[in-house]
PDB file of C-alpha atoms in Angstrom:
ATOM      1  CA  UNK A   1     140.529 125.587 138.679  1.00 67.00           C
ATOM      2  CA  UNK A   2     140.757 128.871 141.111  1.00 67.00           C
ATOM      3  CA  UNK A   3     143.816 129.159 142.358  1.00 79.00           C
ATOM      4  CA  UNK A   4     144.014 131.344 146.606  1.00 83.00           C
ATOM      5  CA  UNK A   5     146.181 134.651 145.840  1.00 90.00           C
ATOM      6  CA  UNK A   6     148.684 134.885 149.046  1.00 95.00           C
ATOM      7  CA  UNK A   7     148.560 138.347 148.169  1.00 95.00           C
ATOM      8  CA  UNK A   8     144.415 138.773 148.646  1.00 96.00           C
ATOM      9  CA  UNK A   9     144.601 136.258 151.747  1.00 97.00           C
ATOM     10  CA  UNK A  10     146.514 139.311 153.443  1.00 97.00           C
ATOM     11  CA  UNK A  11     144.532 141.332 152.369  1.00 97.00           C
ATOM     12  CA  UNK A  12     141.238 139.365 154.335  1.00 97.00           C
ATOM     13  CA  UNK A  13     143.728 138.308 157.968  1.00 97.00           C
ATOM     14  CA  UNK A  14     143.778 135.221 156.915  1.00 98.00           C
ATOM     15  CA  UNK A  15     146.800 135.371 159.138  1.00 97.00           C
ATOM     16  CA  UNK A  16     145.676 136.493 161.844  1.00 97.00           C
ATOM     17  CA  UNK A  17     145.467 134.290 163.934  1.00 97.00           C
ATOM     18  CA  UNK A  18     144.277 133.042 168.411  1.00 96.00           C
ATOM     19  CA  UNK A  19     146.461 134.596 170.746  1.00 96.00           C
ATOM     20  CA  UNK A  20     149.099 132.638 171.266  1.00 96.00           C
ATOM     21  CA  UNK A  21     149.174 131.105 175.002  1.00 95.00           C
ATOM     22  CA  UNK A  22     145.490 129.683 173.858  1.00 94.00           C
ATOM     23  CA  UNK A  23     147.200 127.512 170.596  1.00 96.00           C
ATOM     24  CA  UNK A  24     146.764 123.897 169.966  1.00 97.00           C
ATOM     25  CA  UNK A  25     150.396 122.656 168.947  1.00 97.00           C
ATOM     26  CA  UNK A  26     149.983 120.327 166.679  1.00 98.00           C
ATOM     27  CA  UNK A  27     149.433 124.118 164.869  1.00 98.00           C
ATOM     28  CA  UNK A  28     153.343 124.579 164.621  1.00 97.00           C
ATOM     29  CA  UNK A  29     153.848 123.277 161.186  1.00 97.00           C
ATOM     30  CA  UNK A  30     151.037 126.385 160.038  1.00 98.00           C
ATOM     31  CA  UNK A  31     152.633 129.004 161.913  1.00 97.00           C
ATOM     32  CA  UNK A  32     154.680 131.002 159.732  1.00 96.00           C
ATOM     33  CA  UNK A  33     155.455 134.284 164.059  1.00 96.00           C
ATOM     34  CA  UNK A  34     154.882 135.379 166.930  1.00 96.00           C
ATOM     35  CA  UNK A  35     153.419 138.842 166.708  1.00 95.00           C
ATOM     36  CA  UNK A  36     152.336 141.160 170.133  1.00 95.00           C
ATOM     37  CA  UNK A  37     151.210 138.239 171.792  1.00 96.00           C
ATOM     38  CA  UNK A  38     149.085 136.659 168.482  1.00 97.00           C
ATOM     39  CA  UNK A  39     150.519 133.833 166.288  1.00 98.00           C
ATOM     40  CA  UNK A  40     150.314 134.847 162.137  1.00 98.00           C
ATOM     41  CA  UNK A  41     149.664 131.757 160.445  1.00 98.00           C
ATOM     42  CA  UNK A  42     151.811 130.803 156.775  1.00 98.00           C
ATOM     43  CA  UNK A  43     150.081 131.579 154.301  1.00 98.00           C
ATOM     44  CA  UNK A  44     152.284 130.795 151.992  1.00 97.00           C
ATOM     45  CA  UNK A  45     150.900 127.067 153.805  1.00 97.00           C
ATOM     46  CA  UNK A  46     147.396 128.314 153.903  1.00 98.00           C
ATOM     47  CA  UNK A  47     147.469 128.759 149.772  1.00 97.00           C
ATOM     48  CA  UNK A  48     148.621 125.548 149.060  1.00 97.00           C
ATOM     49  CA  UNK A  49     146.691 123.911 151.624  1.00 97.00           C
ATOM     50  CA  UNK A  50     143.554 126.101 149.955  1.00 97.00           C
ATOM     51  CA  UNK A  51     144.209 124.252 146.544  1.00 96.00           C
ATOM     52  CA  UNK A  52     145.239 120.728 147.483  1.00 97.00           C
ATOM     53  CA  UNK A  53     141.527 121.409 149.529  1.00 97.00           C
ATOM     54  CA  UNK A  54     139.567 123.157 146.118  1.00 97.00           C
ATOM     55  CA  UNK A  55     141.189 120.013 144.210  1.00 96.00           C
ATOM     56  CA  UNK A  56     139.640 117.670 145.593  1.00 97.00           C
ATOM     57  CA  UNK A  57     136.242 119.615 146.546  1.00 97.00           C
ATOM     58  CA  UNK A  58     135.900 119.785 142.004  1.00 97.00           C
ATOM     59  CA  UNK A  59     136.240 115.979 141.682  1.00 97.00           C
ATOM     60  CA  UNK A  60     133.589 115.541 144.056  1.00 97.00           C
ATOM     61  CA  UNK A  61     131.153 117.437 143.227  1.00 97.00           C
ATOM     62  CA  UNK A  62     132.189 116.473 138.724  1.00 96.00           C
ATOM     63  CA  UNK A  63     131.079 113.218 140.111  1.00 96.00           C
ATOM     64  CA  UNK A  64     128.055 115.140 140.873  1.00 94.00           C
ATOM     65  CA  UNK A  65     127.917 114.467 145.155  1.00 96.00           C
ATOM     66  CA  UNK A  66     127.332 117.035 147.665  1.00 97.00           C
ATOM     67  CA  UNK A  67     129.360 118.859 150.757  1.00 98.00           C
ATOM     68  CA  UNK A  68     127.632 120.025 153.248  1.00 98.00           C
ATOM     69  CA  UNK A  69     128.489 123.418 154.871  1.00 98.00           C
ATOM     70  CA  UNK A  70     128.863 124.037 158.132  1.00 97.00           C
ATOM     71  CA  UNK A  71     129.016 127.475 160.134  1.00 97.00           C
ATOM     72  CA  UNK A  72     126.154 127.832 163.253  1.00 96.00           C
ATOM     73  CA  UNK A  73     129.026 130.931 164.125  1.00 96.00           C
ATOM     74  CA  UNK A  74     127.625 133.875 164.195  1.00 95.00           C
ATOM     75  CA  UNK A  75     130.667 135.754 162.459  1.00 95.00           C
ATOM     76  CA  UNK A  76     130.082 132.936 159.606  1.00 97.00           C
ATOM     77  CA  UNK A  77     126.661 132.374 159.473  1.00 95.00           C
ATOM     78  CA  UNK A  78     125.275 134.995 157.085  1.00 95.00           C
ATOM     79  CA  UNK A  79     128.976 134.242 154.221  1.00 97.00           C
ATOM     80  CA  UNK A  80     128.443 130.381 154.600  1.00 97.00           C
ATOM     81  CA  UNK A  81     124.685 130.441 153.595  1.00 96.00           C
ATOM     82  CA  UNK A  82     125.299 132.811 151.104  1.00 97.00           C
ATOM     83  CA  UNK A  83     128.205 130.933 148.860  1.00 97.00           C
ATOM     84  CA  UNK A  84     126.359 127.334 149.932  1.00 97.00           C
ATOM     85  CA  UNK A  85     122.434 128.409 148.713  1.00 96.00           C
ATOM     86  CA  UNK A  86     124.735 130.552 144.313  1.00 96.00           C
ATOM     87  CA  UNK A  87     125.745 126.255 144.967  1.00 97.00           C
ATOM     88  CA  UNK A  88     122.705 124.462 145.541  1.00 95.00           C
ATOM     89  CA  UNK A  89     124.288 122.867 148.830  1.00 97.00           C
ATOM     90  CA  UNK A  90     123.049 121.776 151.565  1.00 96.00           C
ATOM     91  CA  UNK A  91     124.082 123.858 154.472  1.00 96.00           C
ATOM     92  CA  UNK A  92     123.819 123.943 158.506  1.00 96.00           C
ATOM     93  CA  UNK A  93     124.209 128.064 159.890  1.00 95.00           C
ATOM     94  CA  UNK A  94     121.338 127.307 163.485  1.00 91.00           C
ATOM     95  CA  UNK A  95     122.055 124.809 165.548  1.00 91.00           C
ATOM     96  CA  UNK A  96     123.581 121.057 164.632  1.00 93.00           C
ATOM     97  CA  UNK A  97     120.589 118.972 164.997  1.00 89.00           C
ATOM     98  CA  UNK A  98     122.433 115.634 166.775  1.00 88.00           C
ATOM     99  CA  UNK A  99     122.671 112.899 165.078  1.00 92.00           C
ATOM    100  CA  UNK A 100     122.236 114.443 161.979  1.00 94.00           C
ATOM    101  CA  UNK A 101     124.461 112.687 159.729  1.00 96.00           C
ATOM    102  CA  UNK A 102     124.869 109.525 162.464  1.00 96.00           C
ATOM    103  CA  UNK A 103     121.067 109.035 162.712  1.00 95.00           C
ATOM    104  CA  UNK A 104     120.114 110.894 158.879  1.00 95.00           C
ATOM    105  CA  UNK A 105     117.091 108.155 159.051  1.00 93.00           C
ATOM    106  CA  UNK A 106     114.938 110.353 162.314  1.00 92.00           C
ATOM    107  CA  UNK A 107     116.167 113.635 160.018  1.00 92.00           C
ATOM    108  CA  UNK A 108     114.692 112.211 157.255  1.00 92.00           C
ATOM    109  CA  UNK A 109     111.595 111.982 159.141  1.00 93.00           C
ATOM    110  CA  UNK A 110     111.715 115.116 160.404  1.00 92.00           C
ATOM    111  CA  UNK A 111     111.948 116.921 156.570  1.00 90.00           C
ATOM    112  CA  UNK A 112     109.340 114.492 155.524  1.00 92.00           C
ATOM    113  CA  UNK A 113     107.113 116.156 157.775  1.00 93.00           C
ATOM    114  CA  UNK A 114     108.222 119.583 157.221  1.00 91.00           C
ATOM    115  CA  UNK A 115     107.719 118.841 153.638  1.00 90.00           C
ATOM    116  CA  UNK A 116     103.844 117.018 154.494  1.00 92.00           C
ATOM    117  CA  UNK A 117     102.634 119.970 156.146  1.00 93.00           C
ATOM    118  CA  UNK A 118     103.481 122.246 152.858  1.00 91.00           C
ATOM    119  CA  UNK A 119     101.571 119.326 151.611  1.00 93.00           C
ATOM    120  CA  UNK A 120      98.326 119.781 153.638  1.00 93.00           C
ATOM    121  CA  UNK A 121      98.639 123.528 153.217  1.00 92.00           C
ATOM    122  CA  UNK A 122      98.391 123.546 149.037  1.00 93.00           C
ATOM    123  CA  UNK A 123      95.576 120.285 149.696  1.00 94.00           C
ATOM    124  CA  UNK A 124      92.704 122.372 151.278  1.00 92.00           C
ATOM    125  CA  UNK A 125      93.061 120.054 154.443  1.00 92.00           C
ATOM    126  CA  UNK A 126      95.958 122.736 156.979  1.00 91.00           C
ATOM    127  CA  UNK A 127      92.052 125.051 156.762  1.00 92.00           C
ATOM    128  CA  UNK A 128      90.267 121.866 158.892  1.00 93.00           C
ATOM    129  CA  UNK A 129      92.497 122.521 161.425  1.00 93.00           C
ATOM    130  CA  UNK A 130      91.115 123.683 163.888  1.00 94.00           C
ATOM    131  CA  UNK A 131      92.185 127.111 164.887  1.00 93.00           C
ATOM    132  CA  UNK A 132      95.137 126.175 168.038  1.00 94.00           C
ATOM    133  CA  UNK A 133      96.018 122.662 165.861  1.00 94.00           C
ATOM    134  CA  UNK A 134      96.740 125.774 163.125  1.00 93.00           C
ATOM    135  CA  UNK A 135      99.170 127.637 164.815  1.00 95.00           C
ATOM    136  CA  UNK A 136     100.778 124.031 166.561  1.00 95.00           C
ATOM    137  CA  UNK A 137     101.042 123.849 163.031  1.00 94.00           C
ATOM    138  CA  UNK A 138     103.223 126.562 161.880  1.00 94.00           C
ATOM    139  CA  UNK A 139     104.757 126.611 165.107  1.00 95.00           C
ATOM    140  CA  UNK A 140     105.964 123.521 164.400  1.00 93.00           C
ATOM    141  CA  UNK A 141     107.016 123.449 160.313  1.00 92.00           C
ATOM    142  CA  UNK A 142     108.837 127.151 161.661  1.00 92.00           C
ATOM    143  CA  UNK A 143     110.894 125.347 164.065  1.00 91.00           C
ATOM    144  CA  UNK A 144     111.310 122.320 161.248  1.00 90.00           C
ATOM    145  CA  UNK A 145     112.714 124.977 159.011  1.00 90.00           C
ATOM    146  CA  UNK A 146     114.291 127.062 161.098  1.00 88.00           C
ATOM    147  CA  UNK A 147     116.106 123.540 161.627  1.00 86.00           C
ATOM    148  CA  UNK A 148     116.129 122.025 158.929  1.00 89.00           C
ATOM    149  CA  UNK A 149     115.490 123.641 156.060  1.00 83.00           C
ATOM    150  CA  UNK A 150     118.394 124.598 153.991  1.00 91.00           C
ATOM    151  CA  UNK A 151     118.417 120.600 154.284  1.00 92.00           C
ATOM    152  CA  UNK A 152     115.073 119.460 152.783  1.00 88.00           C
ATOM    153  CA  UNK A 153     116.986 118.892 149.540  1.00 87.00           C
ATOM    154  CA  UNK A 154     119.863 116.508 151.133  1.00 91.00           C
ATOM    155  CA  UNK A 155     118.490 112.611 150.211  1.00 90.00           C
ATOM    156  CA  UNK A 156     121.056 111.027 151.869  1.00 94.00           C
ATOM    157  CA  UNK A 157     124.268 111.440 154.081  1.00 96.00           C
ATOM    158  CA  UNK A 158     127.124 114.001 152.049  1.00 97.00           C
ATOM    159  CA  UNK A 159     130.168 112.724 150.474  1.00 97.00           C
ATOM    160  CA  UNK A 160     132.144 115.613 152.264  1.00 98.00           C
ATOM    161  CA  UNK A 161     131.558 118.061 154.931  1.00 98.00           C
ATOM    162  CA  UNK A 162     132.696 121.741 154.656  1.00 98.00           C
ATOM    163  CA  UNK A 163     133.168 123.524 158.212  1.00 98.00           C
ATOM    164  CA  UNK A 164     134.265 126.954 159.995  1.00 98.00           C
ATOM    165  CA  UNK A 165     136.484 126.655 163.146  1.00 97.00           C
ATOM    166  CA  UNK A 166     136.079 123.019 163.910  1.00 98.00           C
ATOM    167  CA  UNK A 167     135.593 122.973 167.721  1.00 97.00           C
ATOM    168  CA  UNK A 168     132.785 125.519 167.819  1.00 97.00           C
ATOM    169  CA  UNK A 169     131.376 121.874 165.011  1.00 97.00           C
ATOM    170  CA  UNK A 170     133.164 119.040 167.232  1.00 97.00           C
ATOM    171  CA  UNK A 171     130.224 117.540 167.317  1.00 97.00           C
ATOM    172  CA  UNK A 172     129.161 117.516 163.110  1.00 97.00           C
ATOM    173  CA  UNK A 173     133.319 116.808 162.894  1.00 98.00           C
ATOM    174  CA  UNK A 174     132.999 114.466 165.387  1.00 97.00           C
ATOM    175  CA  UNK A 175     129.463 112.543 163.799  1.00 98.00           C
ATOM    176  CA  UNK A 176     131.471 112.690 160.325  1.00 98.00           C
ATOM    177  CA  UNK A 177     135.009 111.160 160.870  1.00 97.00           C
ATOM    178  CA  UNK A 178     132.798 108.284 163.197  1.00 97.00           C
ATOM    179  CA  UNK A 179     130.942 108.243 159.142  1.00 97.00           C
ATOM    180  CA  UNK A 180     133.849 108.092 157.577  1.00 97.00           C
ATOM    181  CA  UNK A 181     133.292 111.410 155.529  1.00 98.00           C
ATOM    182  CA  UNK A 182     136.276 112.972 155.102  1.00 98.00           C
ATOM    183  CA  UNK A 183     135.898 116.613 156.203  1.00 98.00           C
ATOM    184  CA  UNK A 184     137.486 120.060 154.903  1.00 98.00           C
ATOM    185  CA  UNK A 185     138.367 122.835 157.567  1.00 98.00           C
ATOM    186  CA  UNK A 186     139.174 126.599 158.006  1.00 98.00           C
ATOM    187  CA  UNK A 187     141.068 125.323 160.232  1.00 98.00           C
ATOM    188  CA  UNK A 188     142.428 127.952 163.446  1.00 98.00           C
ATOM    189  CA  UNK A 189     145.757 127.905 165.774  1.00 98.00           C
ATOM    190  CA  UNK A 190     143.328 126.942 168.810  1.00 97.00           C
ATOM    191  CA  UNK A 191     142.360 124.107 167.127  1.00 97.00           C
ATOM    192  CA  UNK A 192     143.900 120.650 166.247  1.00 98.00           C
ATOM    193  CA  UNK A 193     144.225 119.751 162.950  1.00 98.00           C
ATOM    194  CA  UNK A 194     144.623 116.256 162.708  1.00 97.00           C
ATOM    195  CA  UNK A 195     140.419 115.686 163.048  1.00 96.00           C
ATOM    196  CA  UNK A 196     140.228 116.851 159.291  1.00 97.00           C
ATOM    197  CA  UNK A 197     141.478 116.149 155.738  1.00 97.00           C
ATOM    198  CA  UNK A 198     142.153 118.781 154.420  1.00 98.00           C
ATOM    199  CA  UNK A 199     143.351 121.376 156.787  1.00 98.00           C
ATOM    200  CA  UNK A 200     143.120 125.454 154.708  1.00 98.00           C
ATOM    201  CA  UNK A 201     145.205 127.175 157.803  1.00 98.00           C
ATOM    202  CA  UNK A 202     143.866 130.202 159.044  1.00 98.00           C
ATOM    203  CA  UNK A 203     140.727 133.267 161.002  1.00 98.00           C
ATOM    204  CA  UNK A 204     138.142 131.402 161.330  1.00 97.00           C
ATOM    205  CA  UNK A 205     136.604 133.704 163.494  1.00 96.00           C
ATOM    206  CA  UNK A 206     136.483 137.201 160.593  1.00 97.00           C
ATOM    207  CA  UNK A 207     134.039 137.874 158.032  1.00 97.00           C
ATOM    208  CA  UNK A 208     136.050 139.254 155.698  1.00 97.00           C
ATOM    209  CA  UNK A 209     138.635 136.034 156.142  1.00 98.00           C
ATOM    210  CA  UNK A 210     135.968 133.562 155.643  1.00 98.00           C
ATOM    211  CA  UNK A 211     134.644 135.247 152.903  1.00 97.00           C
ATOM    212  CA  UNK A 212     137.399 134.356 150.962  1.00 97.00           C
ATOM    213  CA  UNK A 213     138.326 131.399 151.180  1.00 97.00           C
ATOM    214  CA  UNK A 214     134.038 130.944 151.090  1.00 97.00           C
ATOM    215  CA  UNK A 215     134.823 132.965 147.611  1.00 97.00           C
ATOM    216  CA  UNK A 216     137.548 130.156 146.067  1.00 97.00           C
ATOM    217  CA  UNK A 217     136.642 127.250 147.419  1.00 97.00           C
ATOM    218  CA  UNK A 218     132.776 128.765 145.526  1.00 97.00           C
ATOM    219  CA  UNK A 219     134.760 129.397 142.550  1.00 96.00           C
ATOM    220  CA  UNK A 220     135.802 125.066 143.301  1.00 96.00           C
ATOM    221  CA  UNK A 221     132.554 124.016 143.256  1.00 97.00           C
ATOM    222  CA  UNK A 222     131.672 125.572 140.760  1.00 97.00           C
ATOM    223  CA  UNK A 223     134.133 124.623 138.272  1.00 96.00           C
ATOM    224  CA  UNK A 224     132.917 121.218 139.374  1.00 96.00           C
ATOM    225  CA  UNK A 225     129.657 121.505 138.727  1.00 96.00           C
ATOM    226  CA  UNK A 226     130.341 122.714 135.358  1.00 96.00           C
ATOM    227  CA  UNK A 227     131.964 119.833 134.067  1.00 94.00           C
ATOM    228  CA  UNK A 228     129.462 117.939 135.789  1.00 94.00           C
ATOM    229  CA  UNK A 229     127.546 119.507 133.810  1.00 92.00           C
ATOM    230  CA  UNK A 230     129.447 119.139 130.215  1.00 93.00           C
ATOM    231  CA  UNK A 231     129.679 115.356 131.339  1.00 88.00           C
ATOM    232  CA  UNK A 232     125.653 114.199 130.685  1.00 87.00           C
ATOM    233  CA  UNK A 233     124.727 116.366 127.924  1.00 88.00           C
ATOM    234  CA  UNK A 234     128.096 114.583 126.388  1.00 84.00           C
ATOM    235  CA  UNK A 235     127.003 111.358 127.258  1.00 81.00           C
ATOM    236  CA  UNK A 236     124.124 112.323 126.141  1.00 79.00           C
ATOM    237  CA  UNK A 237     125.196 113.071 122.982  1.00 78.00           C
ATOM    238  CA  UNK A 238     126.775 109.857 122.302  1.00 75.00           C
ATOM    239  CA  UNK A 239     123.131 107.652 123.445  1.00 78.00           C
ATOM    240  CA  UNK A 240     120.999 109.800 120.858  1.00 74.00           C
ATOM    241  CA  UNK A 241     124.279 109.825 118.018  1.00 73.00           C
ATOM    242  CA  UNK A 242     124.254 105.749 119.446  1.00 71.00           C
ATOM    243  CA  UNK A 243     120.538 105.607 119.179  1.00 70.00           C
ATOM    244  CA  UNK A 244     120.381 107.175 115.405  1.00 67.00           C
ATOM    245  CA  UNK A 245     123.248 104.676 114.746  1.00 67.00           C
ATOM    246  CA  UNK A 246     121.710 101.898 115.377  1.00 64.00           C
ATOM    247  CA  UNK A 247     118.861 102.581 112.964  1.00 65.00           C
ATOM    248  CA  UNK A 248     120.628 103.506 111.104  1.00 63.00           C
ATOM    249  CA  UNK A 249     122.319  99.847 110.275  1.00 64.00           C
ATOM    250  CA  UNK A 250     117.706  98.759 110.993  1.00 57.00           C
ATOM    251  CA  UNK A 251     117.180 100.830 108.927  1.00 63.00           C
ATOM    252  CA  UNK A 252     119.783  99.111 105.665  1.00 62.00           C
ATOM    253  CA  UNK A 253     119.405  95.998 107.131  1.00 60.00           C
ATOM    254  CA  UNK A 254     115.543  95.598 106.613  1.00 61.00           C
ATOM    255  CA  UNK A 255     116.421  97.005 103.148  1.00 59.00           C
ATOM    256  CA  UNK A 256     119.005  94.380 102.434  1.00 61.00           C
TER     257      UNK A 256
END
């Protein structure tokens, strides 16, 4: 499992919190000091909590389960989409679709609509529509792609959420809590850490800080995925060996 390095966290500015007047008192255990009116996060605690989160995420992904990444703020969009796409994990970086989790059946219908339009284009049905109808369908497809394209392969609810800025993504957090889906999150000094199961205290406003944390998280998930692949290959080999042994036993019995 990838390990968090305090020096790397420091260089990435993960320790910079919000102005003291904006703080959430529940973040007190993770605050090291106040400097120039800004709270400084205790990076030793960040490293410990990040390692805990990474260990749990590795376990989840090694079991073949999906983690949904959520980050719609400007500074986090590109970073999150990059890492999530590399991991082949679903992600939301545009507007959070209300009911994304609590009304997942409806969301899946919208995704199927998008796939249906793609099928129309492949089989030639699209070309039989009028110019006006084609334009309307194209606009609908573009809108669906923008909001749901990154979750088109998510056929069931995710086993966990990874969130950047739980205040901005409060709807996603609320839906996950309602369904009992564990939440992993970068939590800044202005947020309430009690709302998530795996708190990673740190700067959730700077892209460099977000990138640093996501790089460690990504490495751990890759380890989990590699373990999953190795386990599947081992099971396949054991299955083939068992089958071969059974054939030998059958041949021996037939010869007798």
